[in-house]
Short mmCIF file of C-alpha atoms in Angstrom, two decimals:
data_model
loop_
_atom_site.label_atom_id
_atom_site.label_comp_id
_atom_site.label_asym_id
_atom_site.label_seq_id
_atom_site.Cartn_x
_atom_site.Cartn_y
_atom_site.Cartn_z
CA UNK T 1 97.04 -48.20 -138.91
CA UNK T 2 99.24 -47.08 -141.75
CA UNK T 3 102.42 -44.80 -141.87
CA UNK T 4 99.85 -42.07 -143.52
CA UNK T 5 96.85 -41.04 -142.05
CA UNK T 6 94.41 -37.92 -142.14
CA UNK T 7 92.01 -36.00 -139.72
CA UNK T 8 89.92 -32.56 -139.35
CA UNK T 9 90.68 -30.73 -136.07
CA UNK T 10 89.79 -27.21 -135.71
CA UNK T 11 88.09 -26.68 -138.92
CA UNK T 12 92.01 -27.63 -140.59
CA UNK T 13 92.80 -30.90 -142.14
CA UNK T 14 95.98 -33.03 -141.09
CA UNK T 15 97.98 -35.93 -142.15
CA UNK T 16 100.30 -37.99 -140.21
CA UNK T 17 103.64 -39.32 -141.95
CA UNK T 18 104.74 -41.34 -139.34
CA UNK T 19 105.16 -39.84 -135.80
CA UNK T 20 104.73 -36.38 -137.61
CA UNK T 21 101.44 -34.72 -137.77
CA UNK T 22 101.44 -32.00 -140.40
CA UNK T 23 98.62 -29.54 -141.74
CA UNK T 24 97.97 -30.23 -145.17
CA UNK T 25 98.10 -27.38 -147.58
CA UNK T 26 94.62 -26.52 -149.22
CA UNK T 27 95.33 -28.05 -152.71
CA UNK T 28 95.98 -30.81 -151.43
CA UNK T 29 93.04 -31.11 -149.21
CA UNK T 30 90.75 -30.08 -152.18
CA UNK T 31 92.54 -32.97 -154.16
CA UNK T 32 91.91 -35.77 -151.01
CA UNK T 33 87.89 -34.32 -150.97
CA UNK T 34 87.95 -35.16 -154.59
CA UNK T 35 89.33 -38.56 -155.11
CA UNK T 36 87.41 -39.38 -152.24
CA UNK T 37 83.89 -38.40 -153.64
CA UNK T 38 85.09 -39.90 -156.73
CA UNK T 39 84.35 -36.72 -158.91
CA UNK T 40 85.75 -36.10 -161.85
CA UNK T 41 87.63 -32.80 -162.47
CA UNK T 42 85.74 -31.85 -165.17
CA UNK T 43 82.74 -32.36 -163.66
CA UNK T 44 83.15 -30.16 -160.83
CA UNK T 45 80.93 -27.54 -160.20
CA UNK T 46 81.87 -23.45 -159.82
CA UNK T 47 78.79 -22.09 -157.97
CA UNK T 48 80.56 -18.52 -158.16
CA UNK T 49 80.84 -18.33 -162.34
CA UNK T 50 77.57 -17.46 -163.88
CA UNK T 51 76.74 -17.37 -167.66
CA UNK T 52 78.00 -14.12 -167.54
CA UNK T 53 81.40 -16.02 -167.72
CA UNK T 54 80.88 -17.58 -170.84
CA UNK T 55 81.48 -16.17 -174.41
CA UNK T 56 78.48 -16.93 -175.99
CA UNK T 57 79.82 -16.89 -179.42
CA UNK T 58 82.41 -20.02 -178.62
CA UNK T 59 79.47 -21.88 -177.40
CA UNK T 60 77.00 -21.23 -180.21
CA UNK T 61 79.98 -22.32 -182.99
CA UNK T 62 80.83 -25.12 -180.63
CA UNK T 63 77.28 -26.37 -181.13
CA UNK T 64 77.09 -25.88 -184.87
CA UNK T 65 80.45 -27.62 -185.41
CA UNK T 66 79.19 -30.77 -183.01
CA UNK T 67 75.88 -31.36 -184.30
CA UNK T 68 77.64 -31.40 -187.82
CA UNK T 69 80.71 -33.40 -187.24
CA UNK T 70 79.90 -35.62 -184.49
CA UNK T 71 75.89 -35.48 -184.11
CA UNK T 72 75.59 -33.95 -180.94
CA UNK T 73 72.15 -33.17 -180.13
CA UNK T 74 71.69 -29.41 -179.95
CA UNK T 75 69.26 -26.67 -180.66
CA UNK T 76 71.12 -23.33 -181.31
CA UNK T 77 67.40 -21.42 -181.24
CA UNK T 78 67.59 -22.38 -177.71
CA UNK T 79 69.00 -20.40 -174.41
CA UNK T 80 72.17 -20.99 -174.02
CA UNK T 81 71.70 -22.47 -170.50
CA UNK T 82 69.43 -25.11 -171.92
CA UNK T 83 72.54 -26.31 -174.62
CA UNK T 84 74.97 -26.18 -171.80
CA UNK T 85 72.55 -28.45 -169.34
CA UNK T 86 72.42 -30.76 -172.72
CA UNK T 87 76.04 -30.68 -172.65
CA UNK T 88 76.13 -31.77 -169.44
CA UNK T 89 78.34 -28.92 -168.21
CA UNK T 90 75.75 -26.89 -166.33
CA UNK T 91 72.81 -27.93 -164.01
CA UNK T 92 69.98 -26.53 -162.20
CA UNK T 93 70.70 -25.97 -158.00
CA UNK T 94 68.15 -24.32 -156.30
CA UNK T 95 66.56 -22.12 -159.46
CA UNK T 96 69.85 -20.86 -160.42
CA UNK T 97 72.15 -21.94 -163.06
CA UNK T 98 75.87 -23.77 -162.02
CA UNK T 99 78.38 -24.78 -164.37
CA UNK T 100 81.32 -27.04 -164.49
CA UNK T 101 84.62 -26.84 -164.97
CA UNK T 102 84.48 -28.04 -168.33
CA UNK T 103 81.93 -25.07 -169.03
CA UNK T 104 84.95 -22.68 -168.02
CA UNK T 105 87.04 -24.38 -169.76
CA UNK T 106 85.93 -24.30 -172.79
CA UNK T 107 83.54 -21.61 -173.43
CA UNK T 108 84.75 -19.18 -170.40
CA UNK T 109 86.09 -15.65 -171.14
CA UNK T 110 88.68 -15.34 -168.64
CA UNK T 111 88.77 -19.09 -167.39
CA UNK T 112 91.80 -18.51 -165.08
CA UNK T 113 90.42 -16.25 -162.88
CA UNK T 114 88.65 -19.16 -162.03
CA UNK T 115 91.04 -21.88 -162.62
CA UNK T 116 94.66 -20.07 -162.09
CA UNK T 117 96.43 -22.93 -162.42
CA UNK T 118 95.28 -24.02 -166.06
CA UNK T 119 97.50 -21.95 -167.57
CA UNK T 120 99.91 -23.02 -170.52
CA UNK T 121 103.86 -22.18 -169.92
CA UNK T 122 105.85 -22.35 -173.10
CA UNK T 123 109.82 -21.70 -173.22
CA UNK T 124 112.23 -21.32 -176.32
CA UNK T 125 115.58 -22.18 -174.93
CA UNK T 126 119.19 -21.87 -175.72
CA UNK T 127 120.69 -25.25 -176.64
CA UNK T 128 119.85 -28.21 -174.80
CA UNK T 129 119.13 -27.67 -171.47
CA UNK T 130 116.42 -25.21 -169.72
CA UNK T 131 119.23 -23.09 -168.15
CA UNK T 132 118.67 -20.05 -170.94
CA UNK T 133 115.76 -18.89 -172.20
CA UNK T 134 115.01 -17.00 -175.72
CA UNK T 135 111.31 -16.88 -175.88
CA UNK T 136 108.84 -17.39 -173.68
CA UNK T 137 104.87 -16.81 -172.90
CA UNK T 138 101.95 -18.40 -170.31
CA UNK T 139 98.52 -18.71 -172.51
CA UNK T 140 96.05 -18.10 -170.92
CA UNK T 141 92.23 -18.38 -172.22
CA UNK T 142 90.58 -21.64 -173.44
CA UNK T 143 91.79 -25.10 -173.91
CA UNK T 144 91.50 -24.60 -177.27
CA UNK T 145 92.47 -20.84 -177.51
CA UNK T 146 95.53 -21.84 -175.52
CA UNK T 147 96.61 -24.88 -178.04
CA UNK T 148 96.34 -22.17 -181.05
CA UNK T 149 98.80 -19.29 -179.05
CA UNK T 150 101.15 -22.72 -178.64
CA UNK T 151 100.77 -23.36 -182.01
CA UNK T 152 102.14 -20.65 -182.87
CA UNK T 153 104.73 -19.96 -180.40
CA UNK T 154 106.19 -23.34 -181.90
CA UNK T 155 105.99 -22.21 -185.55
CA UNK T 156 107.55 -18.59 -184.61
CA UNK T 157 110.43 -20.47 -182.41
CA UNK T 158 111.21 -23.07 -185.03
CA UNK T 159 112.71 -23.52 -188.37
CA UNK T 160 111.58 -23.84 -191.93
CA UNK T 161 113.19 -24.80 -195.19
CA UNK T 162 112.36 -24.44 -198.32
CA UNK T 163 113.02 -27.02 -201.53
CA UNK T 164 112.61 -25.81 -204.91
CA UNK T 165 111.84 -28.82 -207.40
CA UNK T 166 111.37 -27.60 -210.78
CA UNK T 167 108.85 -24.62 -210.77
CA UNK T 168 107.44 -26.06 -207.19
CA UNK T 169 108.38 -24.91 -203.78
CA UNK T 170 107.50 -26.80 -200.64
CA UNK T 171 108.49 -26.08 -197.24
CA UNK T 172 110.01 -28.14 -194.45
CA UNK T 173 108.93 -27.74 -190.95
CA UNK T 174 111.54 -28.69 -188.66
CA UNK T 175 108.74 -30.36 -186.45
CA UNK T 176 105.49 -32.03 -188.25
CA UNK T 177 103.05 -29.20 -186.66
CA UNK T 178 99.98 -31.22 -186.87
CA UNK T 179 101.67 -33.87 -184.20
CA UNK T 180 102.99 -31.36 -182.03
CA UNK T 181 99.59 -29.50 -182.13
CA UNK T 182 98.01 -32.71 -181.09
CA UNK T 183 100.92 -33.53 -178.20
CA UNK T 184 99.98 -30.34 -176.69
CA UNK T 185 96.02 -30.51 -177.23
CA UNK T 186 96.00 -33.99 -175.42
CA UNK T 187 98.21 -32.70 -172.35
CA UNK T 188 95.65 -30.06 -171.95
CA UNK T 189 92.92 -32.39 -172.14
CA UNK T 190 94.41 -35.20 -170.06
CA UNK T 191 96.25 -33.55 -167.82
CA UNK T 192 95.27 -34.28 -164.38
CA UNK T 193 93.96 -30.96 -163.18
CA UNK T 194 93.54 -32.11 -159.35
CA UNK T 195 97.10 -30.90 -159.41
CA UNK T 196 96.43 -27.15 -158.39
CA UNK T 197 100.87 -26.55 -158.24
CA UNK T 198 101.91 -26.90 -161.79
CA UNK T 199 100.80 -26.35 -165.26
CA UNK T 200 100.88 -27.80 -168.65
CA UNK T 201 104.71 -26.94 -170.00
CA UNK T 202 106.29 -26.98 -173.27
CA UNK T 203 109.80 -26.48 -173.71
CA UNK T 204 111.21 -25.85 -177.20
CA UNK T 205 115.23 -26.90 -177.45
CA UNK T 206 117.45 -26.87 -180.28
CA UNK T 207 117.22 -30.69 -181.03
CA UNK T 208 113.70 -31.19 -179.33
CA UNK T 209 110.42 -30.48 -178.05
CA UNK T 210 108.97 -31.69 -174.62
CA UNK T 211 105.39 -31.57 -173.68
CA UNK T 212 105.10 -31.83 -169.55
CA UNK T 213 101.84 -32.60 -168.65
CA UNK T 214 100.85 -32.63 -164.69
CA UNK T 215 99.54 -36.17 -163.44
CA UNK T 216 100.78 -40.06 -163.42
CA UNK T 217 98.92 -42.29 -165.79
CA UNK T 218 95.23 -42.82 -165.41
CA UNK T 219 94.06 -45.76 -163.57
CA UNK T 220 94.30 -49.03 -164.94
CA UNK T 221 97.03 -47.37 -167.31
CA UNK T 222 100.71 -48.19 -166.49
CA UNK T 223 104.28 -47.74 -168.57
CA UNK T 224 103.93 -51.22 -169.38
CA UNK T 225 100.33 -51.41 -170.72
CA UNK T 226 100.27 -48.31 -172.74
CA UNK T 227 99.72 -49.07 -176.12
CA UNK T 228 97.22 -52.22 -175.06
CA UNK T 229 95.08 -50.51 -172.68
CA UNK T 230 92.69 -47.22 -172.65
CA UNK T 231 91.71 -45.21 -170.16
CA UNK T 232 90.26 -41.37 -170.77
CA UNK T 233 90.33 -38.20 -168.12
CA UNK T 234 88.30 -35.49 -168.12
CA UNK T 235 85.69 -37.38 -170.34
CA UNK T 236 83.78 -33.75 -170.77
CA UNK T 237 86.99 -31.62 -172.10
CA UNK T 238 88.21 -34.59 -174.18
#
């Protein structure tokens, strides 16, 4: 038998670490029940949010820019519920309509109530270290509503120059935005949200930025292989 180990008694879950016997908290239950049905985070299904959850306006421009740009199949004459089952972020159970994460996600209108823990933490600090803050904010809302309010908490919290050349002015971002942008969209999107304890964080210092994003490397990834091997999570939010 290993060193770790895990039971139900009582209706609570255990694990054993050795000759201790702990309860386990409930995230990390949820997170064992899970990996262990294999089920992808952004798969998983909210019976409590209804379409009443969803901003119907995200979804209908969501479908319009898809079926343009990357020829997703969509009718936007149709119900709503029928694009989302196409999307493969809602399904019928038992004559009523159930959506996914990912439905939350990315078309929600509060998605935290739901999902607490997806939540964006962004800090302006003093100098080098995380010891004093200037600026700081959670965003809240959408993935992608959330990567705009970090957007511009970045610009607002960092510097630009300007460099006259003849009759021409250009600017100079301390940071190329676009690649920061995109740091911060693919922690959001890759994160790995079986971690219920932490959130995406980005912390803005005088001589760098760091994007935090919960999760190791997804399997068959590793530090050495990156760069030579792919591997996507949360195929549905990507």
């Amino acid at each position: 038998m290993s060193g770790r180990s895990r039971q139900l008694a009582f209706g609570r879950a255990f694990k054993r670490v050795g000759a201790v016997t702990a309860q386990m908290d409930r995230a990390e239950y949820e997170r064992l029940l899970l990996v262990r049905r294999q089920l992808p985070f952004d798969g998983r299904e909210l019976p409590e949010a209804t379409l009443a959850d969803l901003e119907g306006a995200r979804l209908r421009w969501y479908l319009q820019r898809a079926t343009q740009e990357r020829g997703i199949p969509a009718d936007l004459a149709a119900p709503l519920a029928e694009n989302l089952k196409r999307l493969g972020v809602a399904a019928e159970r038992d004559g009523r309509l159930v959506l996914t994460t990912a439905a939350l996600l990315l078309f929600g209108k509060q998605p935290q109530r739901f999902l607490p823990y997806t939540m964006v933490r962004i800090a302006r600090f003093q100098g080098t270290t995380p010891l004093n803050f200037i600026d700081r904010l959670d965003c809240f809302g959408t993935l992608p509503e959330m990567i705009d309010e970090a957007e511009r908490f970045i610009k607002r919290n960092t510097r630009v120059a300007a460099k006259i050349t003849g009759f021409e002015r250009r600017e100079i971002t301390e940071y190329p935005y676009p690649a920061v942008r995109e740091a911060i969209a693919n922690a959001v999107a890759h994160r790995d949200y079986d971690r219920a304890d932490v959130e995406v964080r980005v912390s803005v210092f005088s001589d760098r930025i760091e994007v935090q994003s919960p999760g190791r490397l997804p399997a068959p990834l590793t530090l050495d292989t990156l760069g030579e091997e792919y591997a996507l999570r949360n195929r549905q939010i990507a």
